[in-house]
Coordinates of C-alpha atoms in Angstrom, one line a residue:
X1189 CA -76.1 104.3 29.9
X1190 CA -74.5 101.1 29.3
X1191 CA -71.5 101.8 30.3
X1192 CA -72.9 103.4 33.8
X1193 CA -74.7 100.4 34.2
X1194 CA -71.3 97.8 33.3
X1195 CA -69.4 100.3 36.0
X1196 CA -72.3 99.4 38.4
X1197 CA -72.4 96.0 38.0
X1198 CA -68.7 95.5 38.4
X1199 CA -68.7 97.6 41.3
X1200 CA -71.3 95.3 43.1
X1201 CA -69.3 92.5 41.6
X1202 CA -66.3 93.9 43.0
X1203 CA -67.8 94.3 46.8
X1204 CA -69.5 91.2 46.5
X1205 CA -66.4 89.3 45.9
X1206 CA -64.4 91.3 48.8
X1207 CA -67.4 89.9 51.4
X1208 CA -67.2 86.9 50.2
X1209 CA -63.2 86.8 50.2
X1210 CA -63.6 88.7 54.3
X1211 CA -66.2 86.1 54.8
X1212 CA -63.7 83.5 54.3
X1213 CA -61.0 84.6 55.8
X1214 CA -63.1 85.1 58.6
X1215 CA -64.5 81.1 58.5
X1216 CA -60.9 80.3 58.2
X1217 CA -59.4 82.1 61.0
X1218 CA -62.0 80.9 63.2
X1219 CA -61.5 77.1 62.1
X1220 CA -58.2 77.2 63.0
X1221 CA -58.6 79.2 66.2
X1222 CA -61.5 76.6 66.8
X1223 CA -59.0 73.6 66.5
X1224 CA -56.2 74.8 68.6
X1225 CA -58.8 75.5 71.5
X1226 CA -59.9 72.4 71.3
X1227 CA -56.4 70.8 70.8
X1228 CA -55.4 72.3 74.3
X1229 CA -58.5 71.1 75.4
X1230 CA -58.1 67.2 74.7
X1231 CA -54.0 67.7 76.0
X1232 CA -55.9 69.7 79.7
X1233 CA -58.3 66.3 79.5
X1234 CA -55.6 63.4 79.0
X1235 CA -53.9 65.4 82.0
X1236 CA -57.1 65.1 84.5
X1237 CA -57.8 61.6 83.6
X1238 CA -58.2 59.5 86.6
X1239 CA -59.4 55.6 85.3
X1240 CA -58.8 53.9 82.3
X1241 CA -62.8 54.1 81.3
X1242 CA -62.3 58.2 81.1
X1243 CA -58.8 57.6 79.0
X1244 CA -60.6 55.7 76.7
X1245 CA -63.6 57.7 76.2
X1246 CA -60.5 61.3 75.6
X1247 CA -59.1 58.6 73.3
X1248 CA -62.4 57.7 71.2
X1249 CA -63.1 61.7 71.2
X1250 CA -60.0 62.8 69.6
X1251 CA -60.3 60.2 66.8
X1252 CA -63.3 62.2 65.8
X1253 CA -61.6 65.3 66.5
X1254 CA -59.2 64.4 64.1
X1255 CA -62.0 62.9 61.6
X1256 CA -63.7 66.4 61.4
X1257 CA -60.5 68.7 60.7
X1258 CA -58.7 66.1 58.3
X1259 CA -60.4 68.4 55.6
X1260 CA -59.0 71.5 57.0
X1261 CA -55.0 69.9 57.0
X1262 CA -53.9 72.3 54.3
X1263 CA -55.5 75.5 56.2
X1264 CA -54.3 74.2 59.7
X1265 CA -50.7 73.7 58.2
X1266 CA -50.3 77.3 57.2
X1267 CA -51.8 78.2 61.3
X1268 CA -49.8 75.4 63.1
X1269 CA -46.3 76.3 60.8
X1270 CA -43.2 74.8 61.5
X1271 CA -44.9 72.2 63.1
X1272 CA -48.0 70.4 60.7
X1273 CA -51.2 69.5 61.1
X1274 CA -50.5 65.2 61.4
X1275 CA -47.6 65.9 63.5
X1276 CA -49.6 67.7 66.0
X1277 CA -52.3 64.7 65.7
X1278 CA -49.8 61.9 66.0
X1279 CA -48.3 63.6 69.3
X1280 CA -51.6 63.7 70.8
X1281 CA -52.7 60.3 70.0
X1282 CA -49.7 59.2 71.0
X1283 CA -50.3 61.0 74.3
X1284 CA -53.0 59.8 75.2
X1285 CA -52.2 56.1 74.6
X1286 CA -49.2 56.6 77.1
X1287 CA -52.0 57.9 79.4
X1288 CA -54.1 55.0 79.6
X1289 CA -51.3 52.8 80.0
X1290 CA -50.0 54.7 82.6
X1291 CA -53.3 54.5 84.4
X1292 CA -53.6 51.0 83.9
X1293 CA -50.3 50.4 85.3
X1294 CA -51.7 52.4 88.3
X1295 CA -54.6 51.0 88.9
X1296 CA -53.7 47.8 88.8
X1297 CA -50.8 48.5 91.2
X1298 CA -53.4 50.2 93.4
X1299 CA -55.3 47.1 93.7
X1300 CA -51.9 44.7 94.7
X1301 CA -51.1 46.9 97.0
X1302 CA -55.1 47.2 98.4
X1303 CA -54.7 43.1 98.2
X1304 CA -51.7 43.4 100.1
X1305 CA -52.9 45.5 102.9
X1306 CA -56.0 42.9 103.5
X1307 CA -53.3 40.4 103.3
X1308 CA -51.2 42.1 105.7
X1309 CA -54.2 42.8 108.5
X1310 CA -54.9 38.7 108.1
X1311 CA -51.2 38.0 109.3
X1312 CA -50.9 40.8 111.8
X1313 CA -53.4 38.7 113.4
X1314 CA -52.6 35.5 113.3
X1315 CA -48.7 36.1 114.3
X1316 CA -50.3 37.9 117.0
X1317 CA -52.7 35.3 118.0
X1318 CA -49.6 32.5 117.5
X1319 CA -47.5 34.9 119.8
X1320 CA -49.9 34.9 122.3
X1321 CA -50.4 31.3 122.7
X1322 CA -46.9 30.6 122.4
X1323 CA -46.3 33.2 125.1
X1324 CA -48.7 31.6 127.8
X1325 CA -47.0 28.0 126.2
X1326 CA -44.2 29.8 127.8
X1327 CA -44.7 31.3 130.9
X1328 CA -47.1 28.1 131.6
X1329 CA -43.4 25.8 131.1
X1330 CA -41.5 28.4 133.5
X1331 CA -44.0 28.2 136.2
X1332 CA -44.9 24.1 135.7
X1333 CA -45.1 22.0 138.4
X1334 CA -46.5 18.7 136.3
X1335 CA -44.9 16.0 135.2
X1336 CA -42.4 15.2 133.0
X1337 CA -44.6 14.0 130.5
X1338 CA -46.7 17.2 131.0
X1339 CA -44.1 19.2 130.3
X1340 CA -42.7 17.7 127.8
X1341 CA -45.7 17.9 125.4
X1342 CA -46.0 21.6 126.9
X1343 CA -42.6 22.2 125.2
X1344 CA -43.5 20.5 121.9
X1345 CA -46.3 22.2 121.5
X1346 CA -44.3 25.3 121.9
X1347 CA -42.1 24.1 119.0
X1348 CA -45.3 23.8 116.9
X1349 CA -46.7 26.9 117.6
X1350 CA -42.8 28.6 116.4
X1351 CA -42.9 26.3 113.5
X1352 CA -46.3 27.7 112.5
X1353 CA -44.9 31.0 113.4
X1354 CA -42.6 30.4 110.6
X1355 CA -44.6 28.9 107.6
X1356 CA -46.9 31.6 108.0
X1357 CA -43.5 34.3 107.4
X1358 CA -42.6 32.4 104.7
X1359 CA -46.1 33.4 103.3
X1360 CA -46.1 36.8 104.0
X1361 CA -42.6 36.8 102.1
X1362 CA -44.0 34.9 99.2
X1363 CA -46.8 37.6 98.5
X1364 CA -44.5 40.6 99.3
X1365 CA -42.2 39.0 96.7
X1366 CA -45.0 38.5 94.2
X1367 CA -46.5 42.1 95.3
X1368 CA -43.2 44.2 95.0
X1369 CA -40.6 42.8 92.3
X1370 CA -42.2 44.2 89.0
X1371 CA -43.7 47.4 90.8
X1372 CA -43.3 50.6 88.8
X1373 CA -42.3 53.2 91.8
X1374 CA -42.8 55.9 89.1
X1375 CA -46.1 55.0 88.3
X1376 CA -46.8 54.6 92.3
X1377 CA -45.5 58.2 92.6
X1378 CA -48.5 59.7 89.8
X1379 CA -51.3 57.7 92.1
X1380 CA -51.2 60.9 94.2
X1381 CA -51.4 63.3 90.8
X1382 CA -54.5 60.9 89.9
X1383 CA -56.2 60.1 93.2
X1384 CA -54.8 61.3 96.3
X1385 CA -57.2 59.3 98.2
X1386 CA -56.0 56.0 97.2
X1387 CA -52.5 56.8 97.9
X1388 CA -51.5 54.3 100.8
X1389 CA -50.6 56.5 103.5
X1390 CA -49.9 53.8 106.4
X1391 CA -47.1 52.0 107.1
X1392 CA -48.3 48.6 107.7
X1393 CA -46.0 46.2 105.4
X1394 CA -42.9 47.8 106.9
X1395 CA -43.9 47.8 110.3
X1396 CA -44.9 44.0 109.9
X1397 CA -41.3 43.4 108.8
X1398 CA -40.1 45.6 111.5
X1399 CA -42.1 43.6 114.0
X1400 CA -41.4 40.5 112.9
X1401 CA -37.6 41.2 113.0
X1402 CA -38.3 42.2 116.3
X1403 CA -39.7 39.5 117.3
X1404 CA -37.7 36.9 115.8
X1405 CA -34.9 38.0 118.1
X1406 CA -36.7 38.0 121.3
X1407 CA -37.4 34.3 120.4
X1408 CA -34.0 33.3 119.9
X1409 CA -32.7 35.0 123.4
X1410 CA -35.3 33.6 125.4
X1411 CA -36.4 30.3 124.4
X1412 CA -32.6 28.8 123.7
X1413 CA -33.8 25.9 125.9
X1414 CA -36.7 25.0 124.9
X1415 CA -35.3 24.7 121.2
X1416 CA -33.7 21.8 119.1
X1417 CA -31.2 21.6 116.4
X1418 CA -34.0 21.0 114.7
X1419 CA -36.1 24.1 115.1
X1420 CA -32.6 26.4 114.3
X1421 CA -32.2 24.9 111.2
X1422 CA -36.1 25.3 110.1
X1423 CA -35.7 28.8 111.2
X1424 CA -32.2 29.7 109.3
X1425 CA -34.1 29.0 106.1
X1426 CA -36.9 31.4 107.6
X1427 CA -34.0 33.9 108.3
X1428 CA -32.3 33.6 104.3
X1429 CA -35.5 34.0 103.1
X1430 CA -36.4 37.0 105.2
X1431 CA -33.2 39.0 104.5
X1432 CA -33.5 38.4 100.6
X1433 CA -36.8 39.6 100.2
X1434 CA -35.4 42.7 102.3
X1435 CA -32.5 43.3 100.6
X1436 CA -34.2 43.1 96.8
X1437 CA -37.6 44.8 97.9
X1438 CA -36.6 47.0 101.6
X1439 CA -35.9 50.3 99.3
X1440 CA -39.4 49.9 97.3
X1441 CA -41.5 49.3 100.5
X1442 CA -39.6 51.9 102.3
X1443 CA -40.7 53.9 99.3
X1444 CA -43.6 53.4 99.3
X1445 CA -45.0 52.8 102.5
X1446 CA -43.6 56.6 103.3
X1447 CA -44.2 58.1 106.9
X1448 CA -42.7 60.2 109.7
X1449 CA -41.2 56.8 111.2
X1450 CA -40.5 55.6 107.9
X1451 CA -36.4 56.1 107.7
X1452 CA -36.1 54.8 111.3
X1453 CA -38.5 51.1 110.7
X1454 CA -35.7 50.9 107.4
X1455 CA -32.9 51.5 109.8
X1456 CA -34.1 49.0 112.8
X1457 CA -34.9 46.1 110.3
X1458 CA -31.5 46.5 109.4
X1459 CA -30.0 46.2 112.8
X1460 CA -32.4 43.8 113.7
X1461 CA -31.1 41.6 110.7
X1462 CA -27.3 41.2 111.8
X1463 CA -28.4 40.8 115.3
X1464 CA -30.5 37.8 114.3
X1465 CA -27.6 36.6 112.2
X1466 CA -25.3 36.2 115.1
X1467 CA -28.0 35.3 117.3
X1468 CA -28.7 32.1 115.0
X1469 CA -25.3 31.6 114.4
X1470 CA -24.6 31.6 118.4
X1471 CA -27.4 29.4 119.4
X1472 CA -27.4 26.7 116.5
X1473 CA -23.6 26.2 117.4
X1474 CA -24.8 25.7 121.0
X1475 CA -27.8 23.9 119.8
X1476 CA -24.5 21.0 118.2
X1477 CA -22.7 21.2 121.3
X1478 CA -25.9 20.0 122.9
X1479 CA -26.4 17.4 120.1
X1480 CA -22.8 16.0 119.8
X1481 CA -23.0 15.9 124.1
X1482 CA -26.3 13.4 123.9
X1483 CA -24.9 11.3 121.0
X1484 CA -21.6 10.6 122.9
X1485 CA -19.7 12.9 119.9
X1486 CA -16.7 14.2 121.3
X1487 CA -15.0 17.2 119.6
X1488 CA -12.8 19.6 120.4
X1489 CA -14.7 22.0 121.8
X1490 CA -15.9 25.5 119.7
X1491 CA -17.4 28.8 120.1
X1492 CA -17.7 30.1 116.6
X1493 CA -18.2 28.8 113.3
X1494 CA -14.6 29.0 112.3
X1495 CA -14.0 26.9 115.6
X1496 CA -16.6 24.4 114.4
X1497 CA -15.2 23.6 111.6
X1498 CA -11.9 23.1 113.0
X1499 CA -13.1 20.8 115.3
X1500 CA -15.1 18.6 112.6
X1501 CA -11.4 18.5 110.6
X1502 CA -9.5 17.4 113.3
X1503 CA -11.9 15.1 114.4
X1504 CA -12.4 13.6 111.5
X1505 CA -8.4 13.1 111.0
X1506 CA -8.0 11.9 113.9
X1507 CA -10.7 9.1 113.4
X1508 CA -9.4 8.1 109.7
X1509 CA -5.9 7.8 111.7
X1510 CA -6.9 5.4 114.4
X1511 CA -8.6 3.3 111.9
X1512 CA -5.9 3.0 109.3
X1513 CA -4.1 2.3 112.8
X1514 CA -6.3 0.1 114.3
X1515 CA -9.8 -1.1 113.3
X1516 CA -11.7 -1.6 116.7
X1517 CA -15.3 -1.7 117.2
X1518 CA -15.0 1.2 119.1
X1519 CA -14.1 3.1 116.4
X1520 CA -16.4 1.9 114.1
X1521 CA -19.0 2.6 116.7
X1522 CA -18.2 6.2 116.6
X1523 CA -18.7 6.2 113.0
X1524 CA -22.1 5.2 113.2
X1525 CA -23.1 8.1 115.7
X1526 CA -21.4 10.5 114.2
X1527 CA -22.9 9.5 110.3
X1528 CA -26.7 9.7 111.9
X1529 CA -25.6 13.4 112.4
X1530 CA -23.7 14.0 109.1
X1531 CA -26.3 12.3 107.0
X1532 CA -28.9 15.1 107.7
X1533 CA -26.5 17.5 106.9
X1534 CA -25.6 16.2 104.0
X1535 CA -29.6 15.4 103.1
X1536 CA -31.1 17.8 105.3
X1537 CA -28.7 20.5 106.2
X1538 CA -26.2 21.4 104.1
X1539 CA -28.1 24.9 102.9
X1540 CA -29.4 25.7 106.1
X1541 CA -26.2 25.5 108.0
X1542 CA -24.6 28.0 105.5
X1543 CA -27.4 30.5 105.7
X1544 CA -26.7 30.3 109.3
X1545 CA -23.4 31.0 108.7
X1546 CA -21.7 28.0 111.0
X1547 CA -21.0 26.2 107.3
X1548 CA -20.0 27.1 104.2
X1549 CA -21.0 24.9 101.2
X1550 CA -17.1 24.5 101.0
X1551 CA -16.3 23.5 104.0
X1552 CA -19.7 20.6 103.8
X1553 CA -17.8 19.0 101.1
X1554 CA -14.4 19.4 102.4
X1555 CA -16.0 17.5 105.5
X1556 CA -17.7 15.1 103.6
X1557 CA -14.9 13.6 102.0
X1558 CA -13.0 12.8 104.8
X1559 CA -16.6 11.3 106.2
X1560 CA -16.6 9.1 103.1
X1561 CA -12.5 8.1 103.7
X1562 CA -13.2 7.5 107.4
X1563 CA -16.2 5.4 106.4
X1564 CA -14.4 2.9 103.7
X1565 CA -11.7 1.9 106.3
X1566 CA -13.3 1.8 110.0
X1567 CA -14.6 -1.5 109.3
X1568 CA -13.6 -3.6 112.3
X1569 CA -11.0 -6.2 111.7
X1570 CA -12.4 -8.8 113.4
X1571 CA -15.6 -7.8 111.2
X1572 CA -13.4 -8.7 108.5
X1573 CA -11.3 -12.1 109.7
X1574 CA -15.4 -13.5 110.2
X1575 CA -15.9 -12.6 106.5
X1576 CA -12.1 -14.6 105.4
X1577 CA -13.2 -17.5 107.6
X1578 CA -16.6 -17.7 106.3
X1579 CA -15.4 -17.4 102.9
X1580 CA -13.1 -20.0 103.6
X1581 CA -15.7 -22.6 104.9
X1582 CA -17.6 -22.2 101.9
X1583 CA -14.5 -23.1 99.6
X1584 CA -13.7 -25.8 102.3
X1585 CA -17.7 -27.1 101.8
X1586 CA -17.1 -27.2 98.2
X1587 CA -14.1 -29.1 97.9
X1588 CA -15.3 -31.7 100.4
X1589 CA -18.3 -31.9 98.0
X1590 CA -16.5 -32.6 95.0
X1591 CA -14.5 -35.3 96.4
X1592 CA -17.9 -36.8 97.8
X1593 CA -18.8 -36.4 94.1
X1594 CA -16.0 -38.0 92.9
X1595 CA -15.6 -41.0 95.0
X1596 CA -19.2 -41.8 94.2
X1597 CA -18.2 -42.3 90.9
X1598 CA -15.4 -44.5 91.1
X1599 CA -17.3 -46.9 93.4
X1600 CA -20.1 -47.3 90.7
X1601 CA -17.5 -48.2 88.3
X1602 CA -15.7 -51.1 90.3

């Protein structure tokens, strides 16, 4: 009887034990098929994230993800083998860090570039409005009948208004500059994966730049008369400016301000860019020969910057010869003239005049030397027998004194 009952109790013992050992083998299976759904879960959620409030919140999850299986690492080894339990942690928090910062970098790119498209709208406008007036400015000075005076402040108005023109490009290049040179065009290519309905889709900043290349052209064949020296060398600056911020941005606005038009905007600017070079370079040199004809200047003639400079070297030899020849007030007359023009190229000038391309920095200093020689010896002569005579009167004056001095004294001693 004992015996039946010992067999009994260890069979009961014995199927106990099995349920219990099924039961957890059960539990453990389903742990481990319980974290791997969720792990594909939280790697389908750092995917879908679109702002950096929904990254963090995946973020703050997963940490107590990990919190509740840390007590299952041993049993989730053995599922997840070769790879372990904290290496399959570490590569999704490490996941979903480069996620948020990814979206940050997005988002705050999203909002530059949503800056610069209010930006851009306010100086669509007012380049429009300035090209308006200074339009009428112009056809009102081609049809004037008033005075000369009335004209005249007609014109100079119109030389404000292009001035403005100009300040106000400068701008627009200072905040595509500040908008564009750290951009991430990666990151800008995952807005559309994140939102597609922030993804810029115009193409206002390169049709700005398009325009305004346009336009700058039209203003240097037309208005070659109404402008100064002056106004060319405000506007070469304008010009260097322009074409740097092209040439180290063009390729990331092109990219991202894509469009059906796109390629053929980034093809015009281009060609609008050398024309405006040797547009600028054409009219400033015209814009000297008008200069050097008012101020009496009289060079060999020129027609291109190489030219130019030719005629500043020879004219300047020629100078330093007939002084070292012959001092004459004429001379030194011409020196003056010509030093009102050199001096604001040498304060003024020197920059501008290369990015127009009619002088190098070179050739400046080559020039300037022989302005400096030419200055030391065109002093007239006859400046210069004045300063021996009046030396010469003062040494006469202090001899006669002396003597005075000296005769005094002997008469008080007799």
């Amino acid at each position: 009887m004992k015996l039946r009952i010992t067999i009994l109790l260890t069979l009961i013992i014995g199927l106990f034990s099995s349920e219990l050992h099924a039961q957890q083998a059960q539990s453990d299976y389903k742990i481990q098929q319980t974290f791997k759904e969720q792990y594909a879960d939280y790697q389908q959620q750092i995917e879908d994230v679109t702002s950096p409030d929904s990254a963090e919140k995946v973020i703050d999850s997963i940490k107590q993800f990990e919190q509740r299986y840390n007590k299952h690492q041993e049993l989730l080894d053995k599922a997840l083998y070769p790879d372990t339990y904290e290496q399959k942690m570490e590569e999704l928090k490490k996941s979903s860090v480069r996620t948020l910062n990814k979206i940050e970098t997005i988002t705050e790119q999203k909002s530059q570039l949503q800056e610069l498209e209010n930006q851009l709208a306010s100086y669509e406008q007012d380049l429009n409005q300035l090209d308006q007036q200074t339009d009428s400015l112009k056809n009102a000075i081609r049809k004037s009948t008033e005075s000369e005076k009335e004209l005249s402040n007609m014109v100079r108005k119109y030389r404000q208004n292009l001035e403005k023109r100009d300040e106000l490009i400068l701008t627009f290049i200072d905040s595509m500059v500040v908008t564009y040179q750290d951009m991430d065009l990666e990151a800008l290519e995952e807005i559309e994966n994140y939102d597609q309905k922030s993804r810029i889709k115009t193409n206002d900043a390169l049709k700005l730049i398009h325009d305004i290349s346009e336009e700058n052209i039209q203003i240097l064949q037309r208005n070659a008369s109404s402008l100064q020296l002056d106004d060319y060398m405000r506007m070469a600056e304008v010009n260097y400016q322009f074409q740097s911020m092209w040439n180290k941005l063009g390729d990331k606005i092109h990219e991202v301000y894509e469009g059906e038009n796109a390629d053929m905007l980034a093809d015009n600017i281009n060609g609008n860019l050398t024309k405006w070079n040797s547009l600028l370079q054409s009219n400033t040199l015209d814009a000297v020969k008008e200069y050097f004809a008012q101020q009496d200047i009289e060079t060999a003639s020129f027609k291109s910057a190489n030219e130019f400079y030719t005629a500043l070297d020879s004219y300047l030899d020629q100078k330093i010869k007939e002084s070292k020849d012959n001092r004459s007030d004429e001379n030194y007359s011409d020196l003056q003239k010509f030093k009102e023009f050199w001096d604001r190229v040498e304060v003024q000038w020197t920059s501008n005049l290369a990015y127009a391309d009619v002088l190098s920095r070179e050739q400046t200093t080559e020039l300037n030397q022989k302005v400096d020689e030419w200055t030391k010896i065109a002093q007239p002569r006859s400046n210069n027998i004045l300063v021996y005579l009046l030396g010469g009167s003062v040494l006469l004056a202090v001899a006669l004194g002396v003597m005075l001095i000296r005769e005094k004294k002997n008469s008080g001693s007799a």
